[in-house]
Coordinates of C-alpha atoms in Angstrom, one line a residue:
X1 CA -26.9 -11.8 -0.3
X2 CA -25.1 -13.2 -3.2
X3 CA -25.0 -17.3 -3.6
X4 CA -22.6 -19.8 -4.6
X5 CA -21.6 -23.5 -4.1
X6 CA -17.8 -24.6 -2.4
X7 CA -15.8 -25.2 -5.3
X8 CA -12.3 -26.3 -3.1
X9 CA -12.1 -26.6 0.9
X10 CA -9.6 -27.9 3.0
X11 CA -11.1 -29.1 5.8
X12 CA -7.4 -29.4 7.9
X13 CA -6.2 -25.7 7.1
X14 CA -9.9 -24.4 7.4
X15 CA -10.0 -22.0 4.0
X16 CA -11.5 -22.4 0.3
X17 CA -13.2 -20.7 -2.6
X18 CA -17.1 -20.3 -3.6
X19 CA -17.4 -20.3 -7.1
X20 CA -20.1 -17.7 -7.3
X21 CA -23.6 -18.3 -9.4
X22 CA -23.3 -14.3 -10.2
X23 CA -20.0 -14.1 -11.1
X24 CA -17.0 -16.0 -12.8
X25 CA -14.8 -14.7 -9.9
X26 CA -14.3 -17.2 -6.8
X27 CA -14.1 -15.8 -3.4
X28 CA -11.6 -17.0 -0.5
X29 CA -13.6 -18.8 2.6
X30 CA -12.1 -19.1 5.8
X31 CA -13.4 -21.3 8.3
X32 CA -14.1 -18.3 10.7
X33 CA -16.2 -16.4 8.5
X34 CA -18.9 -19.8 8.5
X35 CA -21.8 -18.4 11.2
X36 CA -22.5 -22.3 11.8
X37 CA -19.7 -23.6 13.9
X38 CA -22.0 -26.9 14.4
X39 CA -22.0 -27.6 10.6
X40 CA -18.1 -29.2 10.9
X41 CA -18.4 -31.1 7.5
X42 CA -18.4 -28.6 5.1
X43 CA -18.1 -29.9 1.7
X44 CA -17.3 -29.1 -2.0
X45 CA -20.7 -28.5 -3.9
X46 CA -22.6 -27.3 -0.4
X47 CA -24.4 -24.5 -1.2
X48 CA -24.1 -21.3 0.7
X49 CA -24.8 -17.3 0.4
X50 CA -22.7 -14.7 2.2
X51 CA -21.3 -11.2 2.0
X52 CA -18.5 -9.7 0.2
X53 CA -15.3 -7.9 1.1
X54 CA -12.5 -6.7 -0.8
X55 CA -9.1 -8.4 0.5
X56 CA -5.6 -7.6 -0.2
X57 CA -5.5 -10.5 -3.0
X58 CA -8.8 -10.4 -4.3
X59 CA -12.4 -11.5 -3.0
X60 CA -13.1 -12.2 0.7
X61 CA -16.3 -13.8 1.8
X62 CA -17.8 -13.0 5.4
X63 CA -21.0 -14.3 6.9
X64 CA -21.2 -17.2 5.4
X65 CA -24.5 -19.5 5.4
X66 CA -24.6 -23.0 4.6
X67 CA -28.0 -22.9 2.4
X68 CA -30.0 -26.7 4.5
X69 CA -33.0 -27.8 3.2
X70 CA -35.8 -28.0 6.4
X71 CA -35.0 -32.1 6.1
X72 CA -30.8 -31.4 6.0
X73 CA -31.4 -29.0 8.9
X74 CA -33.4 -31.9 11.4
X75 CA -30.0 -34.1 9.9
X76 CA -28.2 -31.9 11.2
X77 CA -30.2 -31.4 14.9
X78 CA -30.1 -35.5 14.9
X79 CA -26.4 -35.9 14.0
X80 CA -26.8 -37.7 10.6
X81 CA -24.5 -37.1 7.8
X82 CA -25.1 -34.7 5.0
X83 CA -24.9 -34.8 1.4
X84 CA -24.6 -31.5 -0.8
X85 CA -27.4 -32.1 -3.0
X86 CA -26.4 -32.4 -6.8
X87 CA -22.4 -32.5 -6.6
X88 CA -21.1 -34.4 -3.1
X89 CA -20.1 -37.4 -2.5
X90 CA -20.2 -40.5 0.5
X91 CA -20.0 -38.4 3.4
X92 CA -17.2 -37.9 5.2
X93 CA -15.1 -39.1 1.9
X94 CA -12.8 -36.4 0.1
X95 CA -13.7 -32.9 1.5
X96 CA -10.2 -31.6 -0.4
X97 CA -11.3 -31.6 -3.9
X98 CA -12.5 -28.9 -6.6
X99 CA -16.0 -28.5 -7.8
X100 CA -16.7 -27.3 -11.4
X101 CA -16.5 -29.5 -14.6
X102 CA -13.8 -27.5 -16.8
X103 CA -11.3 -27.4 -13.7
X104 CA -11.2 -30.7 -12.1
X105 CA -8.6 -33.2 -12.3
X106 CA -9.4 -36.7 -12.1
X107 CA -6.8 -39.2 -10.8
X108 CA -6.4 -42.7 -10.7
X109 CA -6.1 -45.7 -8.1
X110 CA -5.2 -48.7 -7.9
X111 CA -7.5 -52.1 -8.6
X112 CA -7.4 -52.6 -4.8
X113 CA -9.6 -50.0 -3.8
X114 CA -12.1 -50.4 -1.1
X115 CA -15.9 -51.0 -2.1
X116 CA -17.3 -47.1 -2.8
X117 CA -14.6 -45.1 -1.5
X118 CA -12.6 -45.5 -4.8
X119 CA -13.1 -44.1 -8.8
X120 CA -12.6 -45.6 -12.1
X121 CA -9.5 -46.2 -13.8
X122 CA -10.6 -47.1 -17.5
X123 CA -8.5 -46.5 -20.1
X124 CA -11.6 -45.2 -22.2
X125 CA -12.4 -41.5 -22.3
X126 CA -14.8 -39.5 -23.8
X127 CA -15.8 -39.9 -27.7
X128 CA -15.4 -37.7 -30.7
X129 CA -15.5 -38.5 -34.1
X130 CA -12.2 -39.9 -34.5
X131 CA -9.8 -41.4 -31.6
X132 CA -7.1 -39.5 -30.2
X133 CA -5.6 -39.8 -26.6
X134 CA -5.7 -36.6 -24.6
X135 CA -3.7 -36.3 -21.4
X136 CA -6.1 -35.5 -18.7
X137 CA -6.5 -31.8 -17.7
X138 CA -4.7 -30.0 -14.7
X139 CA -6.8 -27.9 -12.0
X140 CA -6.9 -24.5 -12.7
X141 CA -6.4 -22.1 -9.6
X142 CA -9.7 -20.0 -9.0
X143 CA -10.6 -16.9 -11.1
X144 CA -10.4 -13.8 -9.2
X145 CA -8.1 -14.3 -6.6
X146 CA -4.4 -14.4 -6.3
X147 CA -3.2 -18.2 -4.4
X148 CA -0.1 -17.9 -2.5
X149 CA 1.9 -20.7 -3.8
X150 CA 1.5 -22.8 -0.7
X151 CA -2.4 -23.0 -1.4
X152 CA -1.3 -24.4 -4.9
X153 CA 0.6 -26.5 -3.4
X154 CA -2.0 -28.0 -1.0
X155 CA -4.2 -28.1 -4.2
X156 CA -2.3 -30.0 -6.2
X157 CA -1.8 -32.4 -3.8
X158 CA -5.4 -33.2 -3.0
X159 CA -6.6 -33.6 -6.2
X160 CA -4.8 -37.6 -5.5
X161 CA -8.4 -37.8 -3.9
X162 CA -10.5 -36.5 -6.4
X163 CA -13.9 -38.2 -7.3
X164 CA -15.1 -37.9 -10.9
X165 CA -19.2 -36.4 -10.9
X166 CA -20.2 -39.8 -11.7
X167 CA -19.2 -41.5 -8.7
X168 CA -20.8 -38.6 -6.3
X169 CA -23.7 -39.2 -8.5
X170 CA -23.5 -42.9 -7.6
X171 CA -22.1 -42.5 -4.2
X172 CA -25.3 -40.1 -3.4
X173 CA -27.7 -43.2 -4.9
X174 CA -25.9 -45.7 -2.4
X175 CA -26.5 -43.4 0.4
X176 CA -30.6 -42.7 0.0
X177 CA -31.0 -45.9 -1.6
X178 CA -32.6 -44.9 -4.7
X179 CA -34.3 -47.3 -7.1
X180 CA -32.6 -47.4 -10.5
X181 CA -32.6 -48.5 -14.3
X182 CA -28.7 -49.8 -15.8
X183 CA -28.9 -50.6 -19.5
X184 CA -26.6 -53.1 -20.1
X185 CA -25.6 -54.7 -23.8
X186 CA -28.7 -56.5 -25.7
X187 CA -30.9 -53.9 -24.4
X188 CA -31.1 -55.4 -20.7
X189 CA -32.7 -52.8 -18.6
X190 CA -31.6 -53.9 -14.9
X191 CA -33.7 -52.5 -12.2
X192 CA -31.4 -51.9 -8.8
X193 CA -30.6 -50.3 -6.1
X194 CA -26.9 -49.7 -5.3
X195 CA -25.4 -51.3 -2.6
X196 CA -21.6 -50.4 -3.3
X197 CA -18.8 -49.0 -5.8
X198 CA -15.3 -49.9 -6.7
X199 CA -13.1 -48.2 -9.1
X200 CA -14.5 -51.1 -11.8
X201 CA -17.6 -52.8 -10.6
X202 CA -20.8 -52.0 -8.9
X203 CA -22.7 -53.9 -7.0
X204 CA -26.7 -54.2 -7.2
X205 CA -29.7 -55.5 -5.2
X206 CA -31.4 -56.5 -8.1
X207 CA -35.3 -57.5 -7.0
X208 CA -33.6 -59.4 -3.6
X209 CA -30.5 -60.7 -5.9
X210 CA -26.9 -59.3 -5.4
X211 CA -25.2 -58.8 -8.8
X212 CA -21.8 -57.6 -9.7
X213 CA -21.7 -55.7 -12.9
X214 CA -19.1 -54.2 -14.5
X215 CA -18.9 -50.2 -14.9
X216 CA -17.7 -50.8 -18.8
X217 CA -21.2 -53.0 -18.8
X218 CA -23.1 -50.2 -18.2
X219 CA -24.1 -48.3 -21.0
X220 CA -26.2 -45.5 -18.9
X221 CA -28.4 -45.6 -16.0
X222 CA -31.6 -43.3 -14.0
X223 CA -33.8 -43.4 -11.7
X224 CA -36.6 -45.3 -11.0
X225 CA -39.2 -41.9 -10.9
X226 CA -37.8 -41.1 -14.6
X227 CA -38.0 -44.8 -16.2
X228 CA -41.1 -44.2 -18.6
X229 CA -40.3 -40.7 -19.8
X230 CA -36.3 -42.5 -20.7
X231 CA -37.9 -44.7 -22.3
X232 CA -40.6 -42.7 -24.3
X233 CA -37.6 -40.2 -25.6
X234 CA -35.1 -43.0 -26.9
X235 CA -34.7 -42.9 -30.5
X236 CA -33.2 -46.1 -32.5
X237 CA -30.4 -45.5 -35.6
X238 CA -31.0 -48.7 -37.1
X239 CA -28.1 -48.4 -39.2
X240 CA -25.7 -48.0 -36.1
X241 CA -27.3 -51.2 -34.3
X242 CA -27.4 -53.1 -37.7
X243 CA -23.6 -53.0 -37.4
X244 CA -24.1 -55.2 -33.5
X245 CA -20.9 -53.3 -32.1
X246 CA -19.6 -54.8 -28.7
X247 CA -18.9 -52.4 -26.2
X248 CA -15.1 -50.9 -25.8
X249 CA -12.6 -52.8 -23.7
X250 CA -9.9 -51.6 -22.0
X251 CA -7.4 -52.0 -24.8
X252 CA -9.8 -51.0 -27.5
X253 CA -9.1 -46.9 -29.0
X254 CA -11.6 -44.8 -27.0
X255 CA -12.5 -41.7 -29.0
X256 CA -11.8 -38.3 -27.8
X257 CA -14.7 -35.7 -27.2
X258 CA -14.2 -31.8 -28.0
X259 CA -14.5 -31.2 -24.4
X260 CA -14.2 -27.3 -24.5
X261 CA -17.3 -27.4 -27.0
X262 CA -19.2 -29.9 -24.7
X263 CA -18.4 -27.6 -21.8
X264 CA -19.9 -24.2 -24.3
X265 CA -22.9 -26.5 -24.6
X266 CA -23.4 -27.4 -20.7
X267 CA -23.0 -23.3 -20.7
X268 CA -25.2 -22.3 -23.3
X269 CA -27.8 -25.1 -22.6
X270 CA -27.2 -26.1 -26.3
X271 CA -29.2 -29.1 -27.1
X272 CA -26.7 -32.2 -28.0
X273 CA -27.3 -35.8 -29.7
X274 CA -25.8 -38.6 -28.4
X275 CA -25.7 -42.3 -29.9
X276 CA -25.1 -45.3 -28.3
X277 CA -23.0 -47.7 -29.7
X278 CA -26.1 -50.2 -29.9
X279 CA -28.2 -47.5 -31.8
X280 CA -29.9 -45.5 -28.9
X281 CA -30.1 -42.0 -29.5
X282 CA -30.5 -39.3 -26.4
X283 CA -31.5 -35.7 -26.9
X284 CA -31.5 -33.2 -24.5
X285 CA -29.1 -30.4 -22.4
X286 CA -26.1 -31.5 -20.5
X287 CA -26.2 -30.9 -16.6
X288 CA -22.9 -32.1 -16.2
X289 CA -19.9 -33.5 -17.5
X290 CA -16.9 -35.6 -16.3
X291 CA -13.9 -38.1 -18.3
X292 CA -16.6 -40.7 -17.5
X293 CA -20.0 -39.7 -17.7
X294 CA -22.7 -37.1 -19.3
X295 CA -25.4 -36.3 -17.3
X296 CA -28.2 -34.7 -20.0
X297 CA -31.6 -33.7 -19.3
X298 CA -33.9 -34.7 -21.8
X299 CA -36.5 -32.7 -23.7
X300 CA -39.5 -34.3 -21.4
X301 CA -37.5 -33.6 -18.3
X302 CA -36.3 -36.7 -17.3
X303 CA -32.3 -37.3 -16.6
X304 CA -29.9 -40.0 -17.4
X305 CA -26.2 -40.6 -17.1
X306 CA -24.7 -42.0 -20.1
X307 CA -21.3 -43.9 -19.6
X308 CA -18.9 -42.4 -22.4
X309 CA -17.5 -46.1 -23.7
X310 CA -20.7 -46.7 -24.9
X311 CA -21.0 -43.6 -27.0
X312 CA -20.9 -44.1 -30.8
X313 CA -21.0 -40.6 -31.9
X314 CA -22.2 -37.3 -30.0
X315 CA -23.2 -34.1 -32.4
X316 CA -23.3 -30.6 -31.3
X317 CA -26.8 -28.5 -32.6

């Protein structure tokens, strides 16, 4: 049976798309074609398989299986919460949203948001080699199959709810409370767990200690399990961290990356360089994207999120 992960549901009108893993067409999900009725909190980034019939507007998917690890699946039997593994968020947060890093709209709150259920509002954006500003990107309806204009409709207006890959990154550390690394300026590595998220701060259990830090403080972050391969692939351009930059603040010029050529990379599985404003150099494949973050997978394996303010340059191989 072909596979795919949800790339848009709307959990009140019961209908979606799977982006499929074989195909760059998406296919239309109703809520009656899902053979687990007791799975009620389907999500964007879930993965499922299913079977495919042609519909009068394009791609139809029947039989649909919500793909649960044997741990998700006792979850399930005990009533827990679950989180799509890679790309959802705090559950129960935000089930109308897209999935896939070249069509996702990111929008902006207010400074009032609730701890964790919010996202950031910097004015920095990604980084290029010279700084532009770039409105951000509108959703693009799904490939393959012909949206009546109501869906549109409904689309545009829950991308207002929208979480960048970052935060479900962040959001899915808070909920299994995993043991982390933040790198902060003057090469502070800050080991953490993360109790909540705002739009502009985090806060950490830091060996018993509560902290507040600042998102713009963090220059990137990883887990615990990946600390001494991070550290054994970090490269230093002493040139860069000769000229002590501080990091960018909110009314600073934030440089603009080529995001269409970072998305070919992600694709292609291109190897990229990026360099930290304080010198540190990363290498390695991008897993994913967002106007925050780059998630890369370095050459040894190990993963790290790299907040875009602090990025001095990033080349393309």
């Amino acid at each position: 049976m072909p596979t795919g992960r949800i790339k848009y549901y709307n959990f009140d009108k019961g209908f979606g798309f799977i982006a499929q893993d074989s195909s760059d067409a998406d296919v239309f999900l109703h809520s009656s074609a899902i053979k687990q009725p007791e799975y009620e909190e389907l999500r964007v980034g879930q993965r499922v398989k299913y079977n495919i019939v042609e519909g009068e507007k394009g791609l139809v998917a029947q039989n649909v299986e919500v793909l649960l690890t044997p741990t998700e699946r006792r979850w399930l039997r005990q009533g827990k919460a679950i989180i799509p593994r890679g790309y959802s968020g705090f559950p129960g947060q935000h089930q109308d949203q897209f999935l896939g890093n070249e069509r996702t709209t990111f929008s902006e709150e207010t400074a009032g948001s609730k701890p964790f259920r919010g996202h950031r509002d910097r004015g920095g954006s990604m980084a290029t080699s010279k700084p532009t500003a770039k409105p951000r990107s509108q959703p693009i309806p799904p490939r393959g199959f012909d949206t009546a204009e109501t869906s549109t409709q409904d689309v545009k207006e829950q991308t207002s709810k929208q979480l960048s890959f970052g935060d479900l990154y962040i959001l899915k550390q808070i909920n299994f409370e995993t043991p982390m690394f933040f790198a902060l300026p003057d090469d502070v590595q800050l080991p953490a767990t993360v109790l909540e998220m705002t739009l502009s701060r985090l806060t950490l259990n830091s060996n018993g200690n509560e902290r507040h830090v600042a998102k713009t403080d963090v220059k990137y972050c990883y887990k615990d399990v990946d600390a001494e391969r991070v550290q054994a692939a970090i490269d230093i351009d002493a040139e860069v961290k000769a000229q002590q930059l501080t990091q960018l603040t909110s009314d600073a010029d934030a440089c603009e990356l080529d995001t269409e050529a970072v998305q070919r990379a992600r694709r292609s599985k291109a190897v990229i360089q990026i360099t930290l404003r304080e010198g540190e150099i990363f290498r390695g494949t991008i897993d994913w994207v967002s106007p925050y973050e780059i998630k890369l997978i370095l050459a040894n394996g190990a993963k790290v999120v790299i907040f875009c303010h602090a990025v001095y340059a990033l080349s393309l191989n």
